[in-house]
Short mmCIF file of C-alpha atoms and ligand atoms in Angstrom, two decimals:
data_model
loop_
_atom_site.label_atom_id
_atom_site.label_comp_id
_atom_site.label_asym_id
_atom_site.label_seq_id
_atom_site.Cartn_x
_atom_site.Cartn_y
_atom_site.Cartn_z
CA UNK A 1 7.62 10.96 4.00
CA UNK A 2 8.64 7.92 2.40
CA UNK A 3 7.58 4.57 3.24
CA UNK A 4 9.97 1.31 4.26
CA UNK A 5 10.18 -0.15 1.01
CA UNK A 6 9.76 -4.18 1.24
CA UNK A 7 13.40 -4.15 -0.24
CA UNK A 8 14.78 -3.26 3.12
CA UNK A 9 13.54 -5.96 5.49
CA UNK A 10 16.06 -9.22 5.62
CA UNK A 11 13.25 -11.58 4.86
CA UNK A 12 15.04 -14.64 4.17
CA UNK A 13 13.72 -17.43 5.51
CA UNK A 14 11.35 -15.73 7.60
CA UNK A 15 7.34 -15.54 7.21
CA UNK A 16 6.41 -12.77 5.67
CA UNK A 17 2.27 -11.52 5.49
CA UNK A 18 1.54 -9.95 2.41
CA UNK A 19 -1.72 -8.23 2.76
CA UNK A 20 -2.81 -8.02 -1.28
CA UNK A 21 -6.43 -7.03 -3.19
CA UNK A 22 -6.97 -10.17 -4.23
CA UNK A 23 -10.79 -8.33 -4.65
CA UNK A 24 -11.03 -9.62 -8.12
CA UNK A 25 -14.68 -10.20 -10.02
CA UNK A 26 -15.18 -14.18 -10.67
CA UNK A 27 -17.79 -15.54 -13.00
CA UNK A 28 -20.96 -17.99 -12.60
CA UNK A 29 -18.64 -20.61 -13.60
CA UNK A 30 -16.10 -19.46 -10.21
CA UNK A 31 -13.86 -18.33 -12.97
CA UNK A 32 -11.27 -15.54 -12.55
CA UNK A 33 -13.42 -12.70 -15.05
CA UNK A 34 -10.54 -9.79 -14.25
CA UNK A 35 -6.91 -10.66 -13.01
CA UNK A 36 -5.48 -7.76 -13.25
CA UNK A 37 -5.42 -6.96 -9.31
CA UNK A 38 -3.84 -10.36 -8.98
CA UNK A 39 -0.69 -9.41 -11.46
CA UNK A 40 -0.09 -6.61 -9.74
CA UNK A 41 0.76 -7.97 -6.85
CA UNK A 42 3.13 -10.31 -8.51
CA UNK A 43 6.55 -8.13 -8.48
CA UNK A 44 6.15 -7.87 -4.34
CA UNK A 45 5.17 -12.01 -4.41
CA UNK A 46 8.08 -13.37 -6.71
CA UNK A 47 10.43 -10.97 -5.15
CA UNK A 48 9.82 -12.47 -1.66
CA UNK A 49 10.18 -16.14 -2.70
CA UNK A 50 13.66 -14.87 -4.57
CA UNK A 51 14.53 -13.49 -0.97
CA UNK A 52 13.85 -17.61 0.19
CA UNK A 53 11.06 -15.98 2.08
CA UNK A 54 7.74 -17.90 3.38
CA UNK A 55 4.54 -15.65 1.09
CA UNK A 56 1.68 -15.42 3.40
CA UNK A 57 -0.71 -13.60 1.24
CA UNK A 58 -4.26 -12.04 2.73
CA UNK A 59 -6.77 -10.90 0.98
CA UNK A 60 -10.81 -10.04 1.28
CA UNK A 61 -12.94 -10.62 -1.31
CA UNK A 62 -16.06 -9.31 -1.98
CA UNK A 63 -18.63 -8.82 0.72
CA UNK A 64 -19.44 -12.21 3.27
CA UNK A 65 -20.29 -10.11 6.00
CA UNK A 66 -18.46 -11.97 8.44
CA UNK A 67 -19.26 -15.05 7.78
CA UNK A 68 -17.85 -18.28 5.82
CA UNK A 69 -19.45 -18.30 2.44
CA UNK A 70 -18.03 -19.99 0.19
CA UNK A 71 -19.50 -18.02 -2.91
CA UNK A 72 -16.77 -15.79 -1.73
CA UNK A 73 -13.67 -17.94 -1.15
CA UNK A 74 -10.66 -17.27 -2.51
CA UNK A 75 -9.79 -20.80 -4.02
CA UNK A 76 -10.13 -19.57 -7.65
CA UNK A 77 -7.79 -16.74 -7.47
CA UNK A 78 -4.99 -19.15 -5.78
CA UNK A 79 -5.16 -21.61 -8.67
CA UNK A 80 -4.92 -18.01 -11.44
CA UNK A 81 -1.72 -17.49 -9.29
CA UNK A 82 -0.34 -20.38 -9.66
CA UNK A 83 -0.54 -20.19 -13.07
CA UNK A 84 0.68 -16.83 -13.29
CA UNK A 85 3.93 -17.63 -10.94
CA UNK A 86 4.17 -21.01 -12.10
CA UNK A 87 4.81 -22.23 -8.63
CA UNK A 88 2.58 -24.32 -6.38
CA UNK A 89 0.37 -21.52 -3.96
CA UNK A 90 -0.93 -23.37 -0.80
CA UNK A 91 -4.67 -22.63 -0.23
CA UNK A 92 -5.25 -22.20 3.89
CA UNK A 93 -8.97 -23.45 4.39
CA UNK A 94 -9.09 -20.38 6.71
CA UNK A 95 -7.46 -17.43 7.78
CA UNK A 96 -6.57 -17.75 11.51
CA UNK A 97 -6.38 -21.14 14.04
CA UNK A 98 -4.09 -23.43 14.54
CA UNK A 99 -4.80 -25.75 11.68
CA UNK A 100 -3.42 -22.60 9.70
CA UNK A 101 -0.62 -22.63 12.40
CA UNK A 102 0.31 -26.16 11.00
CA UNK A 103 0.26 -25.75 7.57
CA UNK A 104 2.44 -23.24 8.22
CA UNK A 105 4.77 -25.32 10.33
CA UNK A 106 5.32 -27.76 7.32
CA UNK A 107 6.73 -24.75 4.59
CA UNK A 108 9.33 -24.81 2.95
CA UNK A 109 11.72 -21.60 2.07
CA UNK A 110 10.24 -19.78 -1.26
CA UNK A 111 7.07 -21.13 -0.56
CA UNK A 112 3.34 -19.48 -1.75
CA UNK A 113 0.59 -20.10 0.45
CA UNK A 114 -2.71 -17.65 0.48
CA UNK A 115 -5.34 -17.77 3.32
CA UNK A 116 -8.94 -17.84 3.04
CA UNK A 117 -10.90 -14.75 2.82
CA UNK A 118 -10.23 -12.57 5.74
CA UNK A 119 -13.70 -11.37 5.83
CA UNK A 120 -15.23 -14.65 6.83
CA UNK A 121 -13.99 -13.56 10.64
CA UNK A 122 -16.20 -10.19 11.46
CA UNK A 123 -13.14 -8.90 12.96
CA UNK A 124 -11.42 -7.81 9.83
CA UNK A 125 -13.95 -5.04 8.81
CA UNK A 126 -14.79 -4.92 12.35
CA UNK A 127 -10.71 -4.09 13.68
CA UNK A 128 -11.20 -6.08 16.40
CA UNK A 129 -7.75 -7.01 17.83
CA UNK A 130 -8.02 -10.25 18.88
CA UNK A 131 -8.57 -11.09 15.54
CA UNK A 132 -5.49 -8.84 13.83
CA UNK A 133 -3.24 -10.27 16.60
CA UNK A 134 -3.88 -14.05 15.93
CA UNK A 135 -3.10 -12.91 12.22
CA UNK A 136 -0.06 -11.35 13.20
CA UNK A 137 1.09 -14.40 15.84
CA UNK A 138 1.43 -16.61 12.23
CA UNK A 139 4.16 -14.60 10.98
CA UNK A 140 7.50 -12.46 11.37
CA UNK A 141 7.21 -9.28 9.05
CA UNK A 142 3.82 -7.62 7.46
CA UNK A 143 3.96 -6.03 3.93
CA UNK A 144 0.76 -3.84 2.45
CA UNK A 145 0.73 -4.00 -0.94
CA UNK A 146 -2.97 -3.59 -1.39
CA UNK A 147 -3.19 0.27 -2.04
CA UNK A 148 -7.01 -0.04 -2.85
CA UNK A 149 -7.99 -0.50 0.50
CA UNK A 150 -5.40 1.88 2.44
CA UNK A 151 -8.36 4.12 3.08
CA UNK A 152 -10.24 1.05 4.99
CA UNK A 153 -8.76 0.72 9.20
CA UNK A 154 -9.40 -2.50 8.87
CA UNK A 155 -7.65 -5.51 11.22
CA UNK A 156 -5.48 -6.66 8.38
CA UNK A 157 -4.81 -3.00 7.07
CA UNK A 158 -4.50 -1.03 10.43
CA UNK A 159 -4.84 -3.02 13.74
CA UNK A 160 -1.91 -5.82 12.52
CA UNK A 161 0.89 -3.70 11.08
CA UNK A 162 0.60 -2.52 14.81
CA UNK A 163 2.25 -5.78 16.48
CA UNK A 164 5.08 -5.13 14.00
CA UNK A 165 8.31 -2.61 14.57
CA UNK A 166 8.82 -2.20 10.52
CA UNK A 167 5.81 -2.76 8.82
CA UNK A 168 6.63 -2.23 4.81
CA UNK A 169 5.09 -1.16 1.53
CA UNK A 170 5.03 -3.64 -1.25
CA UNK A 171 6.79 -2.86 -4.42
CA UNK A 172 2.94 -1.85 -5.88
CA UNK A 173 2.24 0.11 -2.76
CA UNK A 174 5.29 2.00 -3.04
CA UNK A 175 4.94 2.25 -7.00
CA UNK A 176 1.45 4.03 -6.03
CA UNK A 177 2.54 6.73 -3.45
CA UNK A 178 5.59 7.66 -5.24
CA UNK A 179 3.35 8.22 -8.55
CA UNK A 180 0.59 10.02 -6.27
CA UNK A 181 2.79 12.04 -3.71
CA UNK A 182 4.87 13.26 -7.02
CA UNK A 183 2.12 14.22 -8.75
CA UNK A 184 0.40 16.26 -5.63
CA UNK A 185 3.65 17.52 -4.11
CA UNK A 186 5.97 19.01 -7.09
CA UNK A 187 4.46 18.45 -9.82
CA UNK A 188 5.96 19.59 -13.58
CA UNK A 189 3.82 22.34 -14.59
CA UNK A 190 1.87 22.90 -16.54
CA UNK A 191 -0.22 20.40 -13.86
CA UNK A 192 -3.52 19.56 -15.64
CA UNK A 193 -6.20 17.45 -13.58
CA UNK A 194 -9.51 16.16 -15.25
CA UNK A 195 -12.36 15.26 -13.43
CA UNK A 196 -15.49 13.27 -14.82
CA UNK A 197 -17.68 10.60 -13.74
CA UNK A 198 -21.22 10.61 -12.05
CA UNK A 199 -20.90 11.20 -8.52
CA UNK A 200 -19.73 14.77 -8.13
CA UNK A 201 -19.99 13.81 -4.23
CA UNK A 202 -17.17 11.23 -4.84
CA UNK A 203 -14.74 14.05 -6.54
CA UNK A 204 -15.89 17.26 -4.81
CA UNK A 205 -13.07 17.01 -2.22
CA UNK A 206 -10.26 16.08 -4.92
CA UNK A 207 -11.76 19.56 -7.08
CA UNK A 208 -11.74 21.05 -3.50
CA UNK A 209 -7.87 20.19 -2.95
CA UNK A 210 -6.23 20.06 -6.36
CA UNK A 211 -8.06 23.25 -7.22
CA UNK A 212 -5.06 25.61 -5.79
CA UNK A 213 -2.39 23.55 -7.38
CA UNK A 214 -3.45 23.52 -10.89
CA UNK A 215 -2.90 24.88 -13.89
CA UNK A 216 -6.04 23.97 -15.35
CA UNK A 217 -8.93 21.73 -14.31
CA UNK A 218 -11.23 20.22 -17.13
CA UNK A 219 -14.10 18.83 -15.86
CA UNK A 220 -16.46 16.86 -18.14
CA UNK A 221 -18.96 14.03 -17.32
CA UNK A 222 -22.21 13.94 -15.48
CA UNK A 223 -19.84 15.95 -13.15
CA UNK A 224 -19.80 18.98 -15.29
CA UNK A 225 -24.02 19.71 -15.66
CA UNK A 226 -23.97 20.35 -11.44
CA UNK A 227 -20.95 23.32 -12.64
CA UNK A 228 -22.77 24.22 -15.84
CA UNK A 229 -26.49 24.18 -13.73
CA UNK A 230 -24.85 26.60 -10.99
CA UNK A 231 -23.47 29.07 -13.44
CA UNK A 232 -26.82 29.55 -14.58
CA UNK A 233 -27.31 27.00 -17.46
CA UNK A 234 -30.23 25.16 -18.55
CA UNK A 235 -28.99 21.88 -17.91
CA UNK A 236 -32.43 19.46 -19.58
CA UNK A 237 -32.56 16.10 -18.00
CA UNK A 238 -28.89 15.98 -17.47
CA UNK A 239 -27.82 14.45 -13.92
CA UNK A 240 -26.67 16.75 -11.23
CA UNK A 241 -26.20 16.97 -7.40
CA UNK A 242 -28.30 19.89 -5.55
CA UNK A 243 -26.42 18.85 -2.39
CA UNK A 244 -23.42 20.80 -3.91
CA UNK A 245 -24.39 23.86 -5.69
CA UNK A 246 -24.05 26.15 -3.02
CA UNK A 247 -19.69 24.93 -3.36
CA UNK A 248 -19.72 24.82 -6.55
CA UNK A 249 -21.27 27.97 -7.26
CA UNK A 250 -18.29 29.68 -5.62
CA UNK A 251 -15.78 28.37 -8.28
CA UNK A 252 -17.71 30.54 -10.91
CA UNK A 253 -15.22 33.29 -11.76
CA UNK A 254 -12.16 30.67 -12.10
CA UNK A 255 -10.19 31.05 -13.94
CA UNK A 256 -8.26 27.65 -13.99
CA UNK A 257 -11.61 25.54 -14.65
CA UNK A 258 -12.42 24.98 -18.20
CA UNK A 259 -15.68 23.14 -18.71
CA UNK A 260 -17.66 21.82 -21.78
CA UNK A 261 -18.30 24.48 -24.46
CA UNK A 262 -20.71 21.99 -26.12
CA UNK A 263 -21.91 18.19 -24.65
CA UNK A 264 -23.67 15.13 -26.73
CA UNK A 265 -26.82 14.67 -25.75
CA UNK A 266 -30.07 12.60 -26.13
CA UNK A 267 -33.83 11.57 -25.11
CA UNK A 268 -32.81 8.02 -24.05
CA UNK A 269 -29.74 6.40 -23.07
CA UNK A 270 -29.98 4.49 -25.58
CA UNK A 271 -28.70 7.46 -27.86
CA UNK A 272 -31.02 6.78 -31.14
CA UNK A 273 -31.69 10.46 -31.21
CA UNK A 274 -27.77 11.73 -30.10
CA UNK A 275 -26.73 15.19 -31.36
CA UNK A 276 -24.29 17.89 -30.08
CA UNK A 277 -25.84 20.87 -28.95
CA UNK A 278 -24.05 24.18 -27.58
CA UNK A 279 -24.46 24.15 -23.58
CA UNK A 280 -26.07 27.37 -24.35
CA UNK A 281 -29.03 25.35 -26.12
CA UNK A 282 -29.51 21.92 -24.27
CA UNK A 283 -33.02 21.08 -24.81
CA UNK A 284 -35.54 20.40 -21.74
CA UNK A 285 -36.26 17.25 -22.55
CA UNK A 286 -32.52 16.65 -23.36
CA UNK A 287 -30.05 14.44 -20.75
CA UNK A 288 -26.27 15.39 -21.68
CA UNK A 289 -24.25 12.05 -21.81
CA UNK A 290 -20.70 13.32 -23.44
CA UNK A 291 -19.11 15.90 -24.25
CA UNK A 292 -19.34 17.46 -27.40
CA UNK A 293 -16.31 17.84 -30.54
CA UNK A 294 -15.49 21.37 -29.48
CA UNK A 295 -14.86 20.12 -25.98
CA UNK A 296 -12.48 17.41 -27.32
CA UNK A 297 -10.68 19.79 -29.26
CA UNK A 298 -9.79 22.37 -26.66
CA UNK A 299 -9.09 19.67 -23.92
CA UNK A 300 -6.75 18.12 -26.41
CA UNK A 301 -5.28 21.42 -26.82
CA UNK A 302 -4.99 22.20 -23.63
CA UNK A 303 -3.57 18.21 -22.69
CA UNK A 304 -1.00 19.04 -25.15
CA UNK A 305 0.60 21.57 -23.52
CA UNK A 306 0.76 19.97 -20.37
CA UNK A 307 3.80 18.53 -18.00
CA UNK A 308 1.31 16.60 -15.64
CA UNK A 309 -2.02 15.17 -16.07
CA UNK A 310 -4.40 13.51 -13.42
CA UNK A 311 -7.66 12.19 -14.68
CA UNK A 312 -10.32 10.70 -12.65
CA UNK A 313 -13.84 9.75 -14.39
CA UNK A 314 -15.08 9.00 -17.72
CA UNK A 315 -16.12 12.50 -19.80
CA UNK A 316 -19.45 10.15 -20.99
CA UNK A 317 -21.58 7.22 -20.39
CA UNK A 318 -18.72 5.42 -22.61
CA UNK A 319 -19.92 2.45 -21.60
CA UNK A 320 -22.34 3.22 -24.82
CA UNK A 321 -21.26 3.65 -27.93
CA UNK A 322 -22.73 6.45 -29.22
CA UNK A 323 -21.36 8.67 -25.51
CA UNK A 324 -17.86 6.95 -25.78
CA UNK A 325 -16.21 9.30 -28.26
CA UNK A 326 -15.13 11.96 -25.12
CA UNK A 327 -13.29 9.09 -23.05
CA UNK A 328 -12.11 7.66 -26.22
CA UNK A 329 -10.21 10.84 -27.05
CA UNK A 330 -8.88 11.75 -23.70
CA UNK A 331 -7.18 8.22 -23.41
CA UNK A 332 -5.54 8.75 -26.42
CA UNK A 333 -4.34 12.24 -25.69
CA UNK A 334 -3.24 11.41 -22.51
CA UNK A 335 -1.57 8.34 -24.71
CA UNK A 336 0.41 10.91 -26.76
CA UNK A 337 1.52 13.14 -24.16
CA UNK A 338 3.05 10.26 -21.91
CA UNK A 339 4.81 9.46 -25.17
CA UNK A 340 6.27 13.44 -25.36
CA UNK A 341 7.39 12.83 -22.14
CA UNK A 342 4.84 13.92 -19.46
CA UNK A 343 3.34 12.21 -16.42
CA UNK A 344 0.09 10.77 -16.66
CA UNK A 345 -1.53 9.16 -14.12
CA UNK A 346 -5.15 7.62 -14.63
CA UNK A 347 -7.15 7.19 -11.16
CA UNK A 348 -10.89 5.65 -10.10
CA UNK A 349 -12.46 2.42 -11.27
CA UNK A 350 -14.70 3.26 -13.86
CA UNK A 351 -11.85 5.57 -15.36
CA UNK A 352 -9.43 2.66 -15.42
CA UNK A 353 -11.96 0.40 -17.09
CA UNK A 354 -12.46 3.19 -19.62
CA UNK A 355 -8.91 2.78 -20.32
CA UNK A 356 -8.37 -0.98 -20.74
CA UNK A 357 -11.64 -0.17 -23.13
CA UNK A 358 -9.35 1.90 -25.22
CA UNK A 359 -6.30 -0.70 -25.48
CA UNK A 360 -3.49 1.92 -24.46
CA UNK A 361 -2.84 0.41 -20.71
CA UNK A 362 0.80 0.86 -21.10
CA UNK A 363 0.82 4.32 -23.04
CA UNK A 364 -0.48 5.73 -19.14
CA UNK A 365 2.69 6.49 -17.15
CA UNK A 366 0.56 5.28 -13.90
CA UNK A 367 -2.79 3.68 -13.74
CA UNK A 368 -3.82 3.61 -10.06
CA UNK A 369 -5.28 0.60 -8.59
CA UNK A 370 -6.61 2.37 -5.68
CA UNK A 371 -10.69 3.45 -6.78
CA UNK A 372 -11.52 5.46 -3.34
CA UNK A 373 -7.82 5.17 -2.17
CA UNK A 374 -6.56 7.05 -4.56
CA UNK A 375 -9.56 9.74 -4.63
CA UNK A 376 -9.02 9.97 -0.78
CA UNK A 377 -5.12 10.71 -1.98
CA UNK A 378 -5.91 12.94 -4.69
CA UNK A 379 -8.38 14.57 -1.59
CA UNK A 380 -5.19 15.61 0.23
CA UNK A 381 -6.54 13.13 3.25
CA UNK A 382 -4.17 10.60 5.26
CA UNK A 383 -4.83 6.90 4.28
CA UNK A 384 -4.87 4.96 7.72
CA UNK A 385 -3.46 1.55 5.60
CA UNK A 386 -0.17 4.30 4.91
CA UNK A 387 0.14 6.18 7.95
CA UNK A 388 0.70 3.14 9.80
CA UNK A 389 3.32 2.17 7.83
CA UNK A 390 7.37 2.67 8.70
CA UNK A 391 8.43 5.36 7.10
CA UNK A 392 11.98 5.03 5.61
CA UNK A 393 14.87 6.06 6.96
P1 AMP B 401 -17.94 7.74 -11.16
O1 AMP B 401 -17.99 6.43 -10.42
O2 AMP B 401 -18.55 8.85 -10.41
O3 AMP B 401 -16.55 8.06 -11.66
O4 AMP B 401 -18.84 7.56 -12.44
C1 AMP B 401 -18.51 6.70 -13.50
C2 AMP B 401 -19.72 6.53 -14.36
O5 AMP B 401 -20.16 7.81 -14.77
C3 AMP B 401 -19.52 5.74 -15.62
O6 AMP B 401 -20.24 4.55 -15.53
C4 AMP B 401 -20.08 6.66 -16.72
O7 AMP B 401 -20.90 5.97 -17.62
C5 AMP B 401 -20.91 7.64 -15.93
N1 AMP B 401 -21.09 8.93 -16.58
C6 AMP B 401 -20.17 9.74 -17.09
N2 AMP B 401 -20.70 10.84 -17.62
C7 AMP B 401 -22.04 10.75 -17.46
C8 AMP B 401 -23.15 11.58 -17.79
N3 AMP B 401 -22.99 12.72 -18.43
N4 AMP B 401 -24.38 11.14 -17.44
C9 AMP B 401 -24.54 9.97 -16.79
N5 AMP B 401 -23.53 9.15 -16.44
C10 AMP B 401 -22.30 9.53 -16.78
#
């Protein structure tokens, strides 16, 4: 079911809460390190003060538990915003209370104003409704455009939308679950997913779900020794999770997962000693941190044949040279076959980051903001920050 797009509330002139990720790393200096979270909330922002509306933006950022610390307030990321709308944004000292109340008061029509971290009141992670209702009392329509933390039931993500008859989905929100519900719900075949990363725990549900509507799953990454370790390999020093075996074990015979026919692998981390070894012949002492030519080759063959491709998690540690080659190639494949036409969507932090590593951001078709949002998606489970949502008519 689709959302109510932002598009369709008459905002003019009214308040309207935006409820962003303005969760963006800042530097020793209180320097803005990463704005990408804050530019894509830009398209819902400038298309509200078009409208004449009055922006109320919302946003946590990082971890105050609760209380007001001002290592954590949001001050730097309203003075990158101004520069990126080139417009004047208000900063709220705080959230909630009625000297909020009168700043509001004195606003203007197409005005930019974003309050202080929401998680300096323990009721935001905490839902506690007195707290999502005095956010609510400031304005006259609520917006979610912070996809990332859709999974969270938090006040400002699940307990205010409540007090509203039409909550909406920002223009990114919207962007996200068309992208995401597309991709789960009728996909173009063939329908590739590839799955990588460290924490099999963090992916076992999305292999779990997406495993019935494939075409082919690649799986690469620390991710792929707990698959190659239950099918009986000898996996060295490589990483893998015992908690799953007994799952993953029952995926043997498969015939839509394809996993490494050779990884890169070395004593250290440090990869001095890096060579590519059959997954037949890891060595004990060995810890497999890529995956290996061959592999590259036949996922590349097999991206290249595909209509719709899902990746979540890195195929190395790319975050070191020597282990980056894997990632490195499945960016660019997945580069060439949004340019023949298919759907490519790009999921999970670290997978992201592997991508702005690689320079071909806007050769994705989709590159999900979401982290554990969009694995939650990809998991087949209902985001509480959507489901409370309008849907559309
Ligand atoms: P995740 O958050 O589970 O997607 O894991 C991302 C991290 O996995 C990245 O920092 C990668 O460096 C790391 N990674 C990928 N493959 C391996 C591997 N074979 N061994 C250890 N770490 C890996």
């Amino acid at each position: 079911m689709k959302k109510l797009p932002v598009r369709q509330l008459p905002v003019s002139s009214r308040r309207v809460f935006v409820r962003v990720d303005f969760n963006t790393p800042i530097d020793q200096h209180g320097e803005i390190a990463d704005d990408t979270r804050i530019r894509a909330a830009l398209p819902t922002i400038r298309w509200l003060v078009e409208q004449r509306a009055i922006v109320v933006l919302g946003s946590h950022l990082g971890k105050p538990k609760g209380k007001r610390d001002l290592r954590f307030s949001l001050q730097p990321v309203a003075k990158r915003l101004e520069e990126l709308l080139e417009q004047k944004v208000v900063f709220a000292p705080d959230c909630i209370g009625s000297e909020v109340v009168q700043l509001l008061r004195n606003l203007t029509r197409g005005s930019v104003v974003l309050l202080e971290n929401l998680r300096f009141h323990p009721g935001e992670e905490k839902k506690e409704l007195p707290f999502a209702q005095a956010l609510a009392s400031l304005v006259d329509f609520y917006v979610n455009d912070a996809f990332g933390m859709a999974h969270r039931a938090h006040a400002s993500t699940f307990g205010m939308p409540r007090f509203f008859a039409q909550p909406a989905a920002g223009f990114l929100m919207e962007r996200e679950l068309d992208y995401l519900s597309k991709v789960l719900g009728s996909p173009t075949r063939p329908f590739v997913v590839i799955i990588g990363g460290a924490k099999i725990s963090d992916k076992a549900g999305v292999i779990k779900h997406l495993l019935p509507k494939v075409d082919r799953l690649l799986i690469g990454g620390g991710v792929a020794f707990t698959f190659l370790r239950a099918y009986g390999y000898g996996i060295g020093k490589s990483i893998w999770d015992p908690n799953l075996m007994d799952e993953v074990e029952k995926t043997k015979n498969n015939p839509q997962i394809v996993l490494p026919c050779d990884v890169k692998v070395a004593t250290t981390t440090d990869g001095g000693d890096a060579k590519t070894v059959e997954i037949s012949a890891i060595p004990e002492d060995a810890i497999g941190l890529d995956i290996g030519e061959r592999t590259v080759a036949k996922f590349e063959e097999i991206i290249s044949g595909a209509q719709t491709i899902v990746w979540a998690g890195p195929m190395g540690l790319f975050e070191k040279e020597p282990f980056s080659n894997g990632t490195k190639a499945i960016v660019e494949a997945l580069g060439r076959a949004t340019a023949r036409g298919a759907i490519t969507v790009v999921g999970g932090g670290d997978t992201v980051a592997a991508v702005h590593m690689a320079g071909t951001t806007e050769k994705i078709s989709h590159i999900s903001t979401g982290g554990g949002a969009t694995l939650e998606f990809l998991e087949g489970k209902t985001l509480p920050g959507v489901a409370v949502l309008a849907d559309s008519e």
